PDB file of C-alpha atoms in Angstrom:
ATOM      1  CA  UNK A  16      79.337 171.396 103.572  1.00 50.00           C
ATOM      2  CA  UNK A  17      79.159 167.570 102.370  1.00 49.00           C
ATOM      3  CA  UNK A  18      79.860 167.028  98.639  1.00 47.00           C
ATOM      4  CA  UNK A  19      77.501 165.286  96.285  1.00 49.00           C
ATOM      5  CA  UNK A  20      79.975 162.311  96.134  1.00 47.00           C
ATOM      6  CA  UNK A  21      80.220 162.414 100.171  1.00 42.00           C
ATOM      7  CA  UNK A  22      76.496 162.348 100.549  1.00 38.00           C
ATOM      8  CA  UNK A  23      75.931 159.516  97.835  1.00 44.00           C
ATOM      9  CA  UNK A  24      78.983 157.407  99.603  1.00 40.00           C
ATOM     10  CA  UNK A  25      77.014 157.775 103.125  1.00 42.00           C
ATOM     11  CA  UNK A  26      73.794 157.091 101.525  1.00 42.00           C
ATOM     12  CA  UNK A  27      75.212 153.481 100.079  1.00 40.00           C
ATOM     13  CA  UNK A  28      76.617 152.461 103.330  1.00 41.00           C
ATOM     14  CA  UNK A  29      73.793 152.975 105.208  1.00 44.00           C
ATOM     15  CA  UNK A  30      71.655 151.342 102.403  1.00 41.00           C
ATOM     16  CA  UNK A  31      73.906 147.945 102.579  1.00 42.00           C
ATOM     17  CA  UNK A  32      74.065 148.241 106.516  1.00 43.00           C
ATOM     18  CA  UNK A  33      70.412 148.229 106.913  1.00 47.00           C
ATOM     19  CA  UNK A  34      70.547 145.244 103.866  1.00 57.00           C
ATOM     20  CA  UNK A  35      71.966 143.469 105.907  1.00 76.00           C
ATOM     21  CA  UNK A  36      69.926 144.087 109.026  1.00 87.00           C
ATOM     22  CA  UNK A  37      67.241 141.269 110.103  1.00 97.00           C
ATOM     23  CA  UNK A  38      63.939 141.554 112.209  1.00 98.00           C
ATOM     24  CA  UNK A  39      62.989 139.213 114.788  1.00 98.00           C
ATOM     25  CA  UNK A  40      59.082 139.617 116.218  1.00 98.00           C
ATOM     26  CA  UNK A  41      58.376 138.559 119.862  1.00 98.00           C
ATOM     27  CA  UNK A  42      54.850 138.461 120.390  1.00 98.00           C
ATOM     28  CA  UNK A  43      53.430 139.005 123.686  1.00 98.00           C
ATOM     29  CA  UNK A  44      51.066 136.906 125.163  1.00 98.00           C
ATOM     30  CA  UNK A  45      48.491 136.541 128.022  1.00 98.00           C
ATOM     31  CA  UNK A  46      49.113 132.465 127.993  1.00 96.00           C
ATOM     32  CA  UNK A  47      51.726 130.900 125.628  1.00 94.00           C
ATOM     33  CA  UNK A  48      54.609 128.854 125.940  1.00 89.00           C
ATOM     34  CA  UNK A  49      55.968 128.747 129.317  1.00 88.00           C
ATOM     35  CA  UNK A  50      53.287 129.816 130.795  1.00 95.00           C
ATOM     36  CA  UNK A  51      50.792 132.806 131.537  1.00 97.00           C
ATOM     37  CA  UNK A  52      51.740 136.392 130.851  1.00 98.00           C
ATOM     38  CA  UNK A  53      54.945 135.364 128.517  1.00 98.00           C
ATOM     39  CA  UNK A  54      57.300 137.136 125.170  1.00 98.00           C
ATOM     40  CA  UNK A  55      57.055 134.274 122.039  1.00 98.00           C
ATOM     41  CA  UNK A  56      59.754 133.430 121.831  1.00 98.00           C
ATOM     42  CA  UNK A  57      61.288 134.543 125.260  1.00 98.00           C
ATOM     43  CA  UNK A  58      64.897 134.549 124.211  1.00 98.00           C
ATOM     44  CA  UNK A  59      65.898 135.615 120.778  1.00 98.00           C
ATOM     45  CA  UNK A  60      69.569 135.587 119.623  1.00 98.00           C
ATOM     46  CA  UNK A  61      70.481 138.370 116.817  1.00 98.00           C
ATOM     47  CA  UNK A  62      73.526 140.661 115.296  1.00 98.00           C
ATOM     48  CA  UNK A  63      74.007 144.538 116.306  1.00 98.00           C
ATOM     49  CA  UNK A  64      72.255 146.554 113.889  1.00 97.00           C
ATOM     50  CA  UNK A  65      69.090 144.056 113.952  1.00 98.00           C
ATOM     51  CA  UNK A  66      65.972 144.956 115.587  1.00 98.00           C
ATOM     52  CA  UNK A  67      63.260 143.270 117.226  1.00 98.00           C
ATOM     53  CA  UNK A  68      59.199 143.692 116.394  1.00 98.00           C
ATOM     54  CA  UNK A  69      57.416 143.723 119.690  1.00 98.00           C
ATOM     55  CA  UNK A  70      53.974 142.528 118.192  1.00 98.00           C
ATOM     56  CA  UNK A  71      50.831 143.005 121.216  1.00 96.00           C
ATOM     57  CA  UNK A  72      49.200 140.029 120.137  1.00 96.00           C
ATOM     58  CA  UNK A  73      47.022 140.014 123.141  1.00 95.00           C
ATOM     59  CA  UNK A  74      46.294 143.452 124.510  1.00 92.00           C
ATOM     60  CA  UNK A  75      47.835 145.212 127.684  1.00 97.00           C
ATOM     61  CA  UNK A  76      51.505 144.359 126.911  1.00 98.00           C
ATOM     62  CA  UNK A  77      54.720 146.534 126.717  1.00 98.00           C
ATOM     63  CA  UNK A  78      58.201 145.936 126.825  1.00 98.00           C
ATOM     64  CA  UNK A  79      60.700 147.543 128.380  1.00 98.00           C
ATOM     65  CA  UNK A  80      64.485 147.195 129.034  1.00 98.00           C
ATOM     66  CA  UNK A  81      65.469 146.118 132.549  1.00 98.00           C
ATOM     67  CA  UNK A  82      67.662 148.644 134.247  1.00 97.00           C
ATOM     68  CA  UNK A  83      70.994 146.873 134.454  1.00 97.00           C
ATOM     69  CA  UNK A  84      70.489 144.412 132.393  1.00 98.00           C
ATOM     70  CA  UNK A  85      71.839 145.591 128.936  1.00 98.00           C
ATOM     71  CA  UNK A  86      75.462 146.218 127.840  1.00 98.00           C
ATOM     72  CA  UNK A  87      76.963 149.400 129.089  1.00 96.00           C
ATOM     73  CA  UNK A  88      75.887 152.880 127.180  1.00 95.00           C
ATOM     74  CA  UNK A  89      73.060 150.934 125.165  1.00 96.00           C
ATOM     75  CA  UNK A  90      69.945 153.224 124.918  1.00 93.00           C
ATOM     76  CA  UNK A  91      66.568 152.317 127.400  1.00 97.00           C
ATOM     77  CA  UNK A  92      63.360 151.597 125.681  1.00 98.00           C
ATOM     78  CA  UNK A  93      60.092 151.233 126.586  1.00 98.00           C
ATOM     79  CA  UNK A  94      57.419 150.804 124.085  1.00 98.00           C
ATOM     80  CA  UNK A  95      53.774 152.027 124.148  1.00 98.00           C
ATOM     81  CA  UNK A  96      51.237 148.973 125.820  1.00 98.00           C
ATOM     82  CA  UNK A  97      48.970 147.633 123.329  1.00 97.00           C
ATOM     83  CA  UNK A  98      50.939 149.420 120.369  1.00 98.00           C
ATOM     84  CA  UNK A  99      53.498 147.553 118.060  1.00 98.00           C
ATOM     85  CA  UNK A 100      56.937 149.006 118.241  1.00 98.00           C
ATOM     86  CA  UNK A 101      60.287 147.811 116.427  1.00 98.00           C
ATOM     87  CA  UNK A 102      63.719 148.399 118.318  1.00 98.00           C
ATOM     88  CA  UNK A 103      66.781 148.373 117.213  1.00 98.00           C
ATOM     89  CA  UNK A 104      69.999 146.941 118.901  1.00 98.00           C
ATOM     90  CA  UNK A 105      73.243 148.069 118.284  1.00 97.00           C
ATOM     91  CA  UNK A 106      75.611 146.932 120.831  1.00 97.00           C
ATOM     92  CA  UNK A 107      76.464 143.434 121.401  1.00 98.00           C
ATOM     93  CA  UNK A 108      75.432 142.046 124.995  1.00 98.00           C
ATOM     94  CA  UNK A 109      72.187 140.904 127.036  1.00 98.00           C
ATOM     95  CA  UNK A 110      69.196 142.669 127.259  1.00 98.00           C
ATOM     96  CA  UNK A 111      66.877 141.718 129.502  1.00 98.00           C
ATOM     97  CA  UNK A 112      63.477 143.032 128.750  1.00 98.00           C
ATOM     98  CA  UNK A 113      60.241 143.159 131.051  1.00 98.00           C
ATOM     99  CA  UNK A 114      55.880 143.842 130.476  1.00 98.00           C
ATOM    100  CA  UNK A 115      56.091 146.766 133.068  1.00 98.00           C
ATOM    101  CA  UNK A 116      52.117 145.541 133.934  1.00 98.00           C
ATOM    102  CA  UNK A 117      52.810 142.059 134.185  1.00 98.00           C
ATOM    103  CA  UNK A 118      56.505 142.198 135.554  1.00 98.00           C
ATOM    104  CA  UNK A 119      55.056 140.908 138.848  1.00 97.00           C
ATOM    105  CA  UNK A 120      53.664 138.135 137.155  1.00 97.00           C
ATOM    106  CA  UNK A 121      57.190 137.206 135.543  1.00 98.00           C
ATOM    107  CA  UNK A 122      56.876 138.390 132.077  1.00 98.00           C
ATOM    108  CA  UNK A 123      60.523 138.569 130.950  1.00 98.00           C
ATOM    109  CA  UNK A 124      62.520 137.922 128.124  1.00 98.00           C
ATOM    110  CA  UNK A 125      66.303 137.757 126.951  1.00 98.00           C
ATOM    111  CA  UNK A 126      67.767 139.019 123.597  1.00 98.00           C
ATOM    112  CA  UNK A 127      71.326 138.065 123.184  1.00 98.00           C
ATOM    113  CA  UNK A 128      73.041 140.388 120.369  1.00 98.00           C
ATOM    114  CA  UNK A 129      76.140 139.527 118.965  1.00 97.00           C
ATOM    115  CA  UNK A 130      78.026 135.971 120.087  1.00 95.00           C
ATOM    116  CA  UNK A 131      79.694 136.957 122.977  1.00 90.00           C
ATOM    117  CA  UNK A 132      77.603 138.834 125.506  1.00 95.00           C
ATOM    118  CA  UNK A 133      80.106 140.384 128.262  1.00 95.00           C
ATOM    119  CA  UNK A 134      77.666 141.094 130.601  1.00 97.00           C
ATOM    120  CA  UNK A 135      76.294 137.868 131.395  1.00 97.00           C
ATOM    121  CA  UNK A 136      77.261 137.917 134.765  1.00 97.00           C
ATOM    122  CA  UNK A 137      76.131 141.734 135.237  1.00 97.00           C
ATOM    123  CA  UNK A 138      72.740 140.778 133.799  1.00 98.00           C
ATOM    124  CA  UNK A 139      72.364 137.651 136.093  1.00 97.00           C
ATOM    125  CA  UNK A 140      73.037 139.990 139.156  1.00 98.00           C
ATOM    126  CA  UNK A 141      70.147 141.926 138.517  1.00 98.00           C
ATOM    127  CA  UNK A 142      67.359 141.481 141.499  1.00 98.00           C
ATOM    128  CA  UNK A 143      64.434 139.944 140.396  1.00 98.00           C
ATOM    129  CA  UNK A 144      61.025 138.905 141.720  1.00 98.00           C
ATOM    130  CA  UNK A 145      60.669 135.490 142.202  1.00 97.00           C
ATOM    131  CA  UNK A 146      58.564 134.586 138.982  1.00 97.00           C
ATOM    132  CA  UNK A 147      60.867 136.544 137.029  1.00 98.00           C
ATOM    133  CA  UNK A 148      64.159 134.959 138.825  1.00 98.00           C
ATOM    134  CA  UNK A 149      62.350 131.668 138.137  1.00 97.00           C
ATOM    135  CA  UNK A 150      61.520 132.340 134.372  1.00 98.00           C
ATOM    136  CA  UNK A 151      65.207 133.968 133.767  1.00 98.00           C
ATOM    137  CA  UNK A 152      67.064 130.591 134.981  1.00 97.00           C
ATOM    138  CA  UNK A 153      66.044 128.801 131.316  1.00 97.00           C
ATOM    139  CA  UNK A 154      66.900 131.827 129.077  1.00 98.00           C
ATOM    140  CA  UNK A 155      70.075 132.309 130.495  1.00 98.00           C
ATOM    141  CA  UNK A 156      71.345 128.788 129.787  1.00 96.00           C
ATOM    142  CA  UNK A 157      70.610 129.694 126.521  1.00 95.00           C
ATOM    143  CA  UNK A 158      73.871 131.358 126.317  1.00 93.00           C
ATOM    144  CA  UNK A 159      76.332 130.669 123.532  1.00 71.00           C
TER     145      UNK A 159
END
């Protein structure tokens, strides 16, 4: 059983951990910078613990993790199309993030968390279509 003085110490931590936390919105977009079919901004650099507002400015957008392209053990996501969703990220790396119904049109994205991602390389050996390929080269020069 946790004691009062337990429970209030866990309570403060996790009050000045999410304190501390940030949001970033991406918007997502049938024609916006870059292009048609495109995530405002498309890359996005932020800390673990901060999480990112994936706002369906125009309808019939999602996002949704790439498989392989996030750091080892971090959790998949997909959010709803047409319905804002907030995601957290915990551990530091790349995350490369996809519309699953306009993938084939090359809507992508990046979100760098923390300052050293160690699976850049893992990330940039992901197969891609060719829009997608095409609208990853920018992002990843991006990296810090």
């Amino acid at each position: 059983m946790i004691s009062r003085t337990s429970l209030s110490a866990m309570l403060l931590i996790g009050t000045i951990v999410s304190a501390n936390a940030s949001e970033v919105a991406i918007k997502t977009l049938n024609s916006g910078p870059g292009g048609m079919m495109v995530f405002d901004p498309a890359f996005v650099k932020i800390q673990p613990g901060d999480t990112v507002r994936f706002v369906p400015t125009d309808k019939g957008h999602n996002a949704e993790l790439i498989k392989g392209m996030a750091p080892d053990g971090a959790a998949p996501f997909k959010t709803v199309v047409g319905k804002e969703e907030t995601v957290a990220f915990e551990k530091p790396g790349l995350y490369g993030i996809k519309c699953s119904p306009h993938y084939i049109m090359g809507m992508v994205g990046l979100v760098q968390v923390g300052d050293r991602p160690d699976n850049l390389e893992a990330a940039k050996a992901v197969p891609q279509n060719k829009l997608a390929a095409k609208r990853f080269e920018p992002l990843f020069e991006k990296i810090q």
